[in-house]
Coordinates of C-alpha atoms in Angstrom, one line a residue:
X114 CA 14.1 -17.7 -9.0
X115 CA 12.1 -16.2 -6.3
X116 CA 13.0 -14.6 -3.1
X117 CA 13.2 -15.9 0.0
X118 CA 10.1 -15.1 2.3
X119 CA 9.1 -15.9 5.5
X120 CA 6.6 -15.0 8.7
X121 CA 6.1 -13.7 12.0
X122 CA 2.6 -14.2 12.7
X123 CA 1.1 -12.6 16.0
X124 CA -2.6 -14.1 17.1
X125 CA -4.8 -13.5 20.1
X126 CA -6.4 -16.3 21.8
X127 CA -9.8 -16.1 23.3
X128 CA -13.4 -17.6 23.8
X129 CA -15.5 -18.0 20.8
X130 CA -17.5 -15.3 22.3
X131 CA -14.6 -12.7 21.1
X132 CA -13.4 -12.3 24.9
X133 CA -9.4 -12.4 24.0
X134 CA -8.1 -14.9 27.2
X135 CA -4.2 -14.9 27.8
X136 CA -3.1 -18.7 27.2
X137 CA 0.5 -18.2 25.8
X138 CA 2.8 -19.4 28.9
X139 CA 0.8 -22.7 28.3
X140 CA 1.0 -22.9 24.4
X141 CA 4.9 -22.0 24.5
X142 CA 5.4 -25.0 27.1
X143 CA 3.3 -27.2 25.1
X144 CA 4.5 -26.0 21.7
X145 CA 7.8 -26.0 20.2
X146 CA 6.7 -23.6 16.8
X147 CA 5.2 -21.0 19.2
X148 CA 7.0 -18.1 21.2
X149 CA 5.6 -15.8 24.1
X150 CA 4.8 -12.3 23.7
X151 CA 5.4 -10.5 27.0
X152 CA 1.6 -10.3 27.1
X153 CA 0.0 -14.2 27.8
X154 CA -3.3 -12.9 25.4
X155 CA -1.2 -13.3 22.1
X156 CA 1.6 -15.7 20.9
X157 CA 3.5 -15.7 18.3
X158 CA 4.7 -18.4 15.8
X159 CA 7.2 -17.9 12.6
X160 CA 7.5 -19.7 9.4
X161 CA 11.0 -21.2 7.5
X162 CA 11.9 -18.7 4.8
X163 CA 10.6 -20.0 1.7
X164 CA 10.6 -18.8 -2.0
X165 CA 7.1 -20.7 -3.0
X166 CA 4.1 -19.1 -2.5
X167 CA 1.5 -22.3 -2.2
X168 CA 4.5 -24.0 0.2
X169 CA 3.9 -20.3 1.9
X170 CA 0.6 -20.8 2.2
X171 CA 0.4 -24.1 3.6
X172 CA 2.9 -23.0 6.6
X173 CA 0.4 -19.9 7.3
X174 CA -2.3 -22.5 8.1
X175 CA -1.1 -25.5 9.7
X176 CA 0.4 -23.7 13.0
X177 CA -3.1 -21.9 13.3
X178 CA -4.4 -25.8 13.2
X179 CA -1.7 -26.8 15.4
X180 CA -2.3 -24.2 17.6
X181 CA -6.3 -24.9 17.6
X182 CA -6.2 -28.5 18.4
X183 CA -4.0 -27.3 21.3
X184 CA -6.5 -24.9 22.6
X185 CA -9.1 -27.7 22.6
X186 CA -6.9 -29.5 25.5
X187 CA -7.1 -26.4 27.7
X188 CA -11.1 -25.9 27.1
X189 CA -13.6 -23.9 25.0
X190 CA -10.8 -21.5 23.1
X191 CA -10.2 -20.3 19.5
X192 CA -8.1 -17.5 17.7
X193 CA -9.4 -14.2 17.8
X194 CA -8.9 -11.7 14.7
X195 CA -8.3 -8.6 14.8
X196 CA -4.9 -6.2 15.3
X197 CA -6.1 -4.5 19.0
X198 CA -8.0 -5.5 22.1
X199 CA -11.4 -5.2 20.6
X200 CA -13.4 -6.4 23.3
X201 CA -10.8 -5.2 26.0
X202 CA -9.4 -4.7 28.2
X203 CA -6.6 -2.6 28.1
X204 CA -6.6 -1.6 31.7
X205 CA -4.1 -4.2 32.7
X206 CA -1.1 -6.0 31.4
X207 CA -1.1 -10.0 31.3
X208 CA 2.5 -11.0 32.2
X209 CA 3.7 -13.6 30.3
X210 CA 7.1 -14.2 32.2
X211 CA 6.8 -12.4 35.1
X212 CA 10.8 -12.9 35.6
X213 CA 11.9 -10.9 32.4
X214 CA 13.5 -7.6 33.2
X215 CA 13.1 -6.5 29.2
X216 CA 9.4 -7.7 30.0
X217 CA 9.4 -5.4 33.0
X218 CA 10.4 -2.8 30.9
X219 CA 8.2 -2.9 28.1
X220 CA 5.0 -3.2 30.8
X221 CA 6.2 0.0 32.3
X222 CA 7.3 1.9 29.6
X223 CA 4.3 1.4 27.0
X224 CA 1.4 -0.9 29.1
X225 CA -1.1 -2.3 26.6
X226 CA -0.4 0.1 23.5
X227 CA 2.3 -2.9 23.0
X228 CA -0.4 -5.9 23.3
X229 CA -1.6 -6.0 20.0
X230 CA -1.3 -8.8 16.9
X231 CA 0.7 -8.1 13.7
X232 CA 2.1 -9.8 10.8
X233 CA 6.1 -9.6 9.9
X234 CA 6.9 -9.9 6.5
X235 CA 10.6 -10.7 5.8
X236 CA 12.0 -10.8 2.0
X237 CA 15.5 -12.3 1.8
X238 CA 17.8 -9.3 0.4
X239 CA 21.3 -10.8 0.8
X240 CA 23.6 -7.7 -0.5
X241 CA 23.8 -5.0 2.2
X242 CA 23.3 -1.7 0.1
X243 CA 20.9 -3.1 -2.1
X244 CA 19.2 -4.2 1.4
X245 CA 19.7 -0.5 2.4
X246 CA 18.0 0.8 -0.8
X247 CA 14.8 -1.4 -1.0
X248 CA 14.0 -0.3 2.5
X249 CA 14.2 3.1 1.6
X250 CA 11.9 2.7 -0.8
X251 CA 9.4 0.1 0.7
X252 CA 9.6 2.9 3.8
X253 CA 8.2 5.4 1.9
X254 CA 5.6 3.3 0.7
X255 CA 5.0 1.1 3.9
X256 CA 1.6 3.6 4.7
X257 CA 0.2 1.3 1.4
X258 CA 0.7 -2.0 3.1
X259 CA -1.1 -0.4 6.4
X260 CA -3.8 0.6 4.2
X261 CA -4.5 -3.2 2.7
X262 CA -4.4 -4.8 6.1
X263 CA -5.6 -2.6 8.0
X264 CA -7.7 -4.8 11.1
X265 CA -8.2 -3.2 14.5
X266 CA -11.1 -0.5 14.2
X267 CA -12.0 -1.7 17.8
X268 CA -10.9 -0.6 21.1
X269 CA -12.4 -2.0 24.5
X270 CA -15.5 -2.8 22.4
X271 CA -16.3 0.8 20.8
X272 CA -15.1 2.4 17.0
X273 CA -12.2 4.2 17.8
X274 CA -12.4 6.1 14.5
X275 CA -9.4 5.0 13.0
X276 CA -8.9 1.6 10.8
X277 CA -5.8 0.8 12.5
X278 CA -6.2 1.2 16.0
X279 CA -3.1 -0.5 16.4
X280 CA -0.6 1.7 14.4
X281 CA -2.4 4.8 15.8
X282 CA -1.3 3.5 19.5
X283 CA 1.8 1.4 18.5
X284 CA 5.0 3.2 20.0
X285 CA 7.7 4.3 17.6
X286 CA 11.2 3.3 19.2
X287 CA 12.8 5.2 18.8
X288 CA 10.6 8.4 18.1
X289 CA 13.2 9.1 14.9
X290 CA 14.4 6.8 12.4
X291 CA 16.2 7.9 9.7
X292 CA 16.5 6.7 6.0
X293 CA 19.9 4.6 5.8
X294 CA 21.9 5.4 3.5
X295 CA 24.4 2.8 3.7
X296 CA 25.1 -0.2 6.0
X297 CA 27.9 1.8 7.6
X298 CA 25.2 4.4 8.2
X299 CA 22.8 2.0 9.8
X300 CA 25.9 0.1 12.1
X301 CA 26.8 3.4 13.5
X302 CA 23.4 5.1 14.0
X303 CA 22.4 1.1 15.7
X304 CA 25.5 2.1 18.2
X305 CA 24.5 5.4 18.9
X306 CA 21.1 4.5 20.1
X307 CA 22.4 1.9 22.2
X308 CA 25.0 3.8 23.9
X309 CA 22.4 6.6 24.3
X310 CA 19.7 3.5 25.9
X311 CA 17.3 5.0 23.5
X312 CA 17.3 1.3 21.9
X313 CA 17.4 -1.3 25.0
X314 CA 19.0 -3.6 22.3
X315 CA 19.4 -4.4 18.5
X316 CA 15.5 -5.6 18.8
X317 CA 14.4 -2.4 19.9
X318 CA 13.8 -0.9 16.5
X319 CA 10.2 -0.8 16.3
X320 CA 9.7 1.3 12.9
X321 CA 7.2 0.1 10.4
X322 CA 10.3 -1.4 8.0
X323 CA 14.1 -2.1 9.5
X324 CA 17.0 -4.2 8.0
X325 CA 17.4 -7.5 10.0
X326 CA 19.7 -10.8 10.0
X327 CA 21.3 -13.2 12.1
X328 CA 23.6 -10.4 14.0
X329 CA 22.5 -6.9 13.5
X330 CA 23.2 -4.4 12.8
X331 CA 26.4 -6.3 11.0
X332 CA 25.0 -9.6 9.3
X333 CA 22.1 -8.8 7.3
X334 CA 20.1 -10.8 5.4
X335 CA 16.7 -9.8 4.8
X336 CA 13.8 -6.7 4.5
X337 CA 11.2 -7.0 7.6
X338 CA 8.1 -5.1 7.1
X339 CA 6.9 -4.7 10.2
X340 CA 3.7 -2.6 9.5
X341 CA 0.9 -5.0 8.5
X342 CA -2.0 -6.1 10.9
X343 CA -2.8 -9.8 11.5
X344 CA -5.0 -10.6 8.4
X345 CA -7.3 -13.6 8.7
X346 CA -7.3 -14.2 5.5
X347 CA -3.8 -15.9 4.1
X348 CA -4.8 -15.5 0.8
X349 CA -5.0 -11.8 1.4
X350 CA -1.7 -11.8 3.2
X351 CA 0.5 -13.8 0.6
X352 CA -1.4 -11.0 -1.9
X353 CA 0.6 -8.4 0.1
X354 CA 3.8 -10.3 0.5
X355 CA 3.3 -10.8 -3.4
X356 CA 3.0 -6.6 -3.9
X357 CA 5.6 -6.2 -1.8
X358 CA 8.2 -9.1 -3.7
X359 CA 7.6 -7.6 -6.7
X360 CA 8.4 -4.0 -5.9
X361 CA 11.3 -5.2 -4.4
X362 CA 12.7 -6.7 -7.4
X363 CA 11.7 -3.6 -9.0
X364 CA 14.4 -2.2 -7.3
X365 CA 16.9 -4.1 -7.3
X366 CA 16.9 -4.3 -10.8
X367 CA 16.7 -0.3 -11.0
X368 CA 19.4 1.5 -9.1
X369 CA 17.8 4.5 -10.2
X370 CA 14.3 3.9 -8.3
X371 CA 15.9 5.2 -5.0
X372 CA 13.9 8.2 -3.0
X373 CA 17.2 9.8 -2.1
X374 CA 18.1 9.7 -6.1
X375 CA 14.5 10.9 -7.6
X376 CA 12.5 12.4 -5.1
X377 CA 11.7 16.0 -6.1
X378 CA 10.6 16.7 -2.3
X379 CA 13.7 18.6 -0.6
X380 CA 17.2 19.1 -1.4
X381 CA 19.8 19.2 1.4
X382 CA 17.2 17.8 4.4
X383 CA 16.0 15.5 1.4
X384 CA 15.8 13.1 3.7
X385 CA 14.6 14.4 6.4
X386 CA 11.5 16.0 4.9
X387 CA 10.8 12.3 3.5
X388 CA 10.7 11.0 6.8
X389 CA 8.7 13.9 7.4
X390 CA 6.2 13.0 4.7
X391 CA 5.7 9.3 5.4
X392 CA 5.4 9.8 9.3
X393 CA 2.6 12.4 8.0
X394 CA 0.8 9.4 5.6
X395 CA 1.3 6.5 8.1
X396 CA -0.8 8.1 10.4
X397 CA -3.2 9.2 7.7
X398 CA -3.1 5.4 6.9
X399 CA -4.1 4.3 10.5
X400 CA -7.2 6.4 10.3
X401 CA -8.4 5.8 6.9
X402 CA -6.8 3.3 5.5
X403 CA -7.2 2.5 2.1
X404 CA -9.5 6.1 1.6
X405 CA -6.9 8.1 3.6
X406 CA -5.3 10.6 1.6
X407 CA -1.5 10.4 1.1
X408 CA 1.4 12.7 -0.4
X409 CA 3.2 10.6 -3.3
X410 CA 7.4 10.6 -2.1
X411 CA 8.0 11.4 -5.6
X412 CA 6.3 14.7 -5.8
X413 CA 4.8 16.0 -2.7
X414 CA 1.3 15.5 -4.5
X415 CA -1.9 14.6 -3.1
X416 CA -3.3 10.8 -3.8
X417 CA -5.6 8.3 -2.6
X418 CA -3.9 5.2 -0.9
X419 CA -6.3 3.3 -3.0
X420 CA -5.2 5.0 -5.8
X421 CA -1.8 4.8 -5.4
X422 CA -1.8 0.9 -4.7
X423 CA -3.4 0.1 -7.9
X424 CA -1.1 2.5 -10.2
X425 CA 1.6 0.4 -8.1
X426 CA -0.3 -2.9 -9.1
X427 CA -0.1 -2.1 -12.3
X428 CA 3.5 -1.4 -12.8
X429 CA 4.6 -4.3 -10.7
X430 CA 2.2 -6.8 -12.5
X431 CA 5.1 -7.4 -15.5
X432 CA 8.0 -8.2 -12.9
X433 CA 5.8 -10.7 -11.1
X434 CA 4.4 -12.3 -14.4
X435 CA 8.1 -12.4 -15.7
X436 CA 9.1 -14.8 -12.4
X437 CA 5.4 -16.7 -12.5
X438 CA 3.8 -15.5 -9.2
X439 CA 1.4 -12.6 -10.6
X440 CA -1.5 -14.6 -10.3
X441 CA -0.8 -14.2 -6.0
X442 CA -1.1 -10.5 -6.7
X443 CA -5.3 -10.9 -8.0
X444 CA -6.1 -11.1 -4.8
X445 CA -5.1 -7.6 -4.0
X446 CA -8.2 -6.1 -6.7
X447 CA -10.7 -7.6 -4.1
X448 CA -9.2 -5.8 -1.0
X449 CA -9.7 -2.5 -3.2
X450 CA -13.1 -3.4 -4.3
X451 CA -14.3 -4.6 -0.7
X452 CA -12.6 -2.8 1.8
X453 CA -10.3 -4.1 3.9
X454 CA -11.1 -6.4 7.1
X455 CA -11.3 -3.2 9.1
X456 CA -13.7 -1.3 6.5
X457 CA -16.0 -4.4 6.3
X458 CA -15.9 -4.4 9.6
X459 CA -16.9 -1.2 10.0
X460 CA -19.8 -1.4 7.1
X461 CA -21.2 -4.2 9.9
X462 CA -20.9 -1.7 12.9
X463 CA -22.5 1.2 10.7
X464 CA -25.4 -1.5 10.3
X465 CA -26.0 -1.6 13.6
X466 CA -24.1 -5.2 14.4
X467 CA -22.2 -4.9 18.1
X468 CA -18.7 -4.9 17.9
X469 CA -18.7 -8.7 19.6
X470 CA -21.4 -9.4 17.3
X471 CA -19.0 -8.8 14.1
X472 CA -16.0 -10.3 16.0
X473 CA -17.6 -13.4 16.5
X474 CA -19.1 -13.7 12.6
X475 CA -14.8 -12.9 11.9
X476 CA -14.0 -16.1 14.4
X477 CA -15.8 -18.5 12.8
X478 CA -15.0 -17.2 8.8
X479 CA -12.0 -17.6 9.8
X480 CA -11.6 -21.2 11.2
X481 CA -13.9 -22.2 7.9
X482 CA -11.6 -20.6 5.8
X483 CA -8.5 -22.5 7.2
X484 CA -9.9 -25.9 7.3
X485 CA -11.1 -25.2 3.5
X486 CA -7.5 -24.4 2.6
X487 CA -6.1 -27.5 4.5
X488 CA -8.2 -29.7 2.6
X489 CA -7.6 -28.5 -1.0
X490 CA -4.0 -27.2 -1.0
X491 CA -2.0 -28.7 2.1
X492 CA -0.6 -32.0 1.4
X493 CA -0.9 -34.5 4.4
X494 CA 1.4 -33.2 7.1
X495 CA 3.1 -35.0 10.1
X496 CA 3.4 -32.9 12.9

C-alpha cells in the first residue's frame, strides 16, 4: 500500500514568444479544474489524491492539455515554464478579482514577490504526531527538494544570480515558524498568530513545509511541501514526489529518525538553532541549488546538496523497492547528472542564448513532451 499523493500545480500563461499574458479570470469562468491566483498571469489547477504513480502522472498532463485547447479559443497562447516573471514585468500587479479584500491585501503587502508558479506536493499522513514528526524532518531537508527543482534563474529578462529566483523573493509568513512538536503545539501556536493578525487566516502559513487538512489547524490529513518550483517535466516531478514518499515512510516506520531526538546540533534551543540552520541552507538552496553548500541537521557539517541527495537516494532506494515504486525514483540520477531546469538553463545563457531565446526552446520541449506522454501512457479520457 502506497500513500496518498496529490497536486497543486501553479502555471503561467503567455505568448509563445515567452511574454507571460494574465488569462486566469477567463480560464476559471471557462474551467471547472482551474482556480485563480490573485495575479490573472498564473492559474492554478489541483489533482485527486492518489496512491498510483502512472494514474499520477496521467492527472499532471491532461489539465495542462485541457488547459491548452482552452487557450487556443482565446488566441495565440501557451504555458510558460519557469518559477518567476522571466521576461517581466514585475512592475505591476495583474488583479485577478479586483473585489477580494485578502487579494487587496496580498497586492499591498508583498506586490509581485507573490506572482510566481510553484508545485504543492501533499502526501496523505493520517495520524496527527506522526504528521507532526515527518514534517520535522522533511523541514529540515526541504532545502534538497529546492535544490532538484529549482526553475526561475530569470528575473524581468536578466540572470539574477540565484537558481531560484522565486524562493529568494518569496515572503516567509510568518517571518518564524517553529518546528511542531505536537499537534497541540501546532493548534495553539495557529491561534496565536491569528489573534496577533500575523496569519490573516489558517492559509496564511507560507513556509516551505506545513501540516494541512480539511479544517486546520484541528483536522489534519496530510504533509504539503510547499517548496518546489513548477517543473516542466512530470516525470521529474513524480521523481521528487517519489524521494519525498519514500523518506516519509522512512519515518514513520522509525520513531527514532526525529531531528528533535538525534540531532547533535543544540541542546535546550535545539530547536531553535535547527530552524536556524535550515533558514541558513534554504537560502543557500535558492542561489545554488543543487552545488550550494548546505549544513547536514544531524551534525552541523558541511555538504553538498548534491551530495547529500544522493546519500539520501541511496538509503531510501530499499523502502521504495520494498512497496514497488523505486523505479519513479531513476529519474532523480539524471537531475544530478544534468543540472536542474534552472542550471540547464543557465549553461544556455552562459552560451550566449537570450533569456527569451531559452524560454522559448523550454515552451515548446515542453508541449512535445506532454503530448508524447498523452499518447503512450494516458488511457483515452473524457473530459
Amino acid at each position: 500500500m502506497l500513500l496518498s499523493k496529490g497536486f497543486e500545480v501553479e502555471v503561467y500563461t503567455g505568448t509563445p514568444q515567452g511574454e507571460i499574458v494574465g488569462l486566469s479570470d477567463k480560464i476559471v469562468a471557462a474551467l471547472n479544474r482551474f482556480m485563480r491566483e490573485p495575479d490573472t498571469r498564473n492559474v492554478e489547477y489541483t489533482t485527486a489524491p492518489l496512491c498510483r504513480y502512472d494514474r499520477l502522472l496521467c492527472d499532471l498532463v491532461r489539465p495542462r492539455l485541457l488547459l491548452r485547447d482552452y487557450l487556443k479559443t482565446l488566441g495565440d497562447y501557451t504555458l510558460i515554464p519557469g518559477s518567476s516573471l522571466s521576461l517581466g514585468s514585475t512592475d505591476r500587479f495583474y488583479r485577478s478579482d479586483p473585489n477580494n479584500p485578502y487579494h487587496d491585501y496580498i497586492e499591498n503587502t508583498y506586490g509581485t514577490n507573490v506572482v510566481t508558479a510553484s508545485v504543492h506536493i501533499n502526501i496523505g499522513i493520517d495520524d496527527p504526531e506522526l504528521l507532526m514528526r515527518a514534517c520535522r524532518l522533511i523541514r529540515l531537508e526541504a532545502p534538497l527538494y529546492l535544490a532538484l527543482s529549482a526553475a526561475s534563474p530569470f528575473l524581468d529578462g536578466e540572470a539574477t544570480g540565484y537558481h531560484s529566483t522565486r524562493w529568494q523573493m518569496f515572503p516567509k509568513v510568518p517571518p518564524e515558524v517553529p518546528l511542531f512538536e505536537s499537534h497541540q503545539h501546532f493548534i495553539q501556536w495557529t491561534q496565536d498568530q491569528l489573534a496577533a493578525k500575523t496569519m490573516q487566516n489558517v492559509r496564511h502559513l507560507w513556509s516551505s513545509v506545513r501540516p494541512n487538512g480539511d479544517r486546520r489547524p484541528y483536522n489534519l490529513n496530510r504533509l504539503e511541501l510547499r517548496i518546489c518550483e513548477f517543473l516542466s517535466d512530470p516525470i521529474a516531478l513524480l521523481a521528487i514526489t517519489s524521494f519525498l514518499e519514500a523518506r516519509i515512510w522512512q519515518v514513520m516506520e522509525d520513531p527514532s529518525l526525529d531531528p528533535l531526538t538525534i540531532s547533535k546540533i543544540g541542546d535546550r534551543h535545539r530547536a531553535q538553532e535547527l530552524i536556524s540552520l535550515t533558514n541558513d541552507n534554504e537560502k543557500a538552496a535558492a542561489q545554488g541549488s543543487l552545488d550550494a553548500e548546505l549544513r547536514h541537521w544531524v551534525d552541523g557539517r558541511p555538504i553538498l546538496a548534491r551530495d547529500w541527495i544522493w546519500q539520501l537516494y541511496q538509503e531510501v532506494w530499499p523502502a521504495a523497492k520494498k512497496r514497488g515504486f523505486s523505479c519513479f525514483l531513476l529519474p532523480l540520477k539524471k537531475i544530478l547528472r544534468e543540472g536542474n531546469e534552472a542550471q540547464r538553463w543557465l549553461a544556455l545563457h552562459d552560451r550566449g542564448f537570450h533569456t527569451r531565446q531559452i524560454l522559448q526552446q523550454a515552451i515548446e520541449s515542453m508541449h512535445q513532451q506532454e503530448l508524447e506522454l498523452e499518447d503512450g501512457l494516458c488511457p483515452p479520457w473524457v473530459a
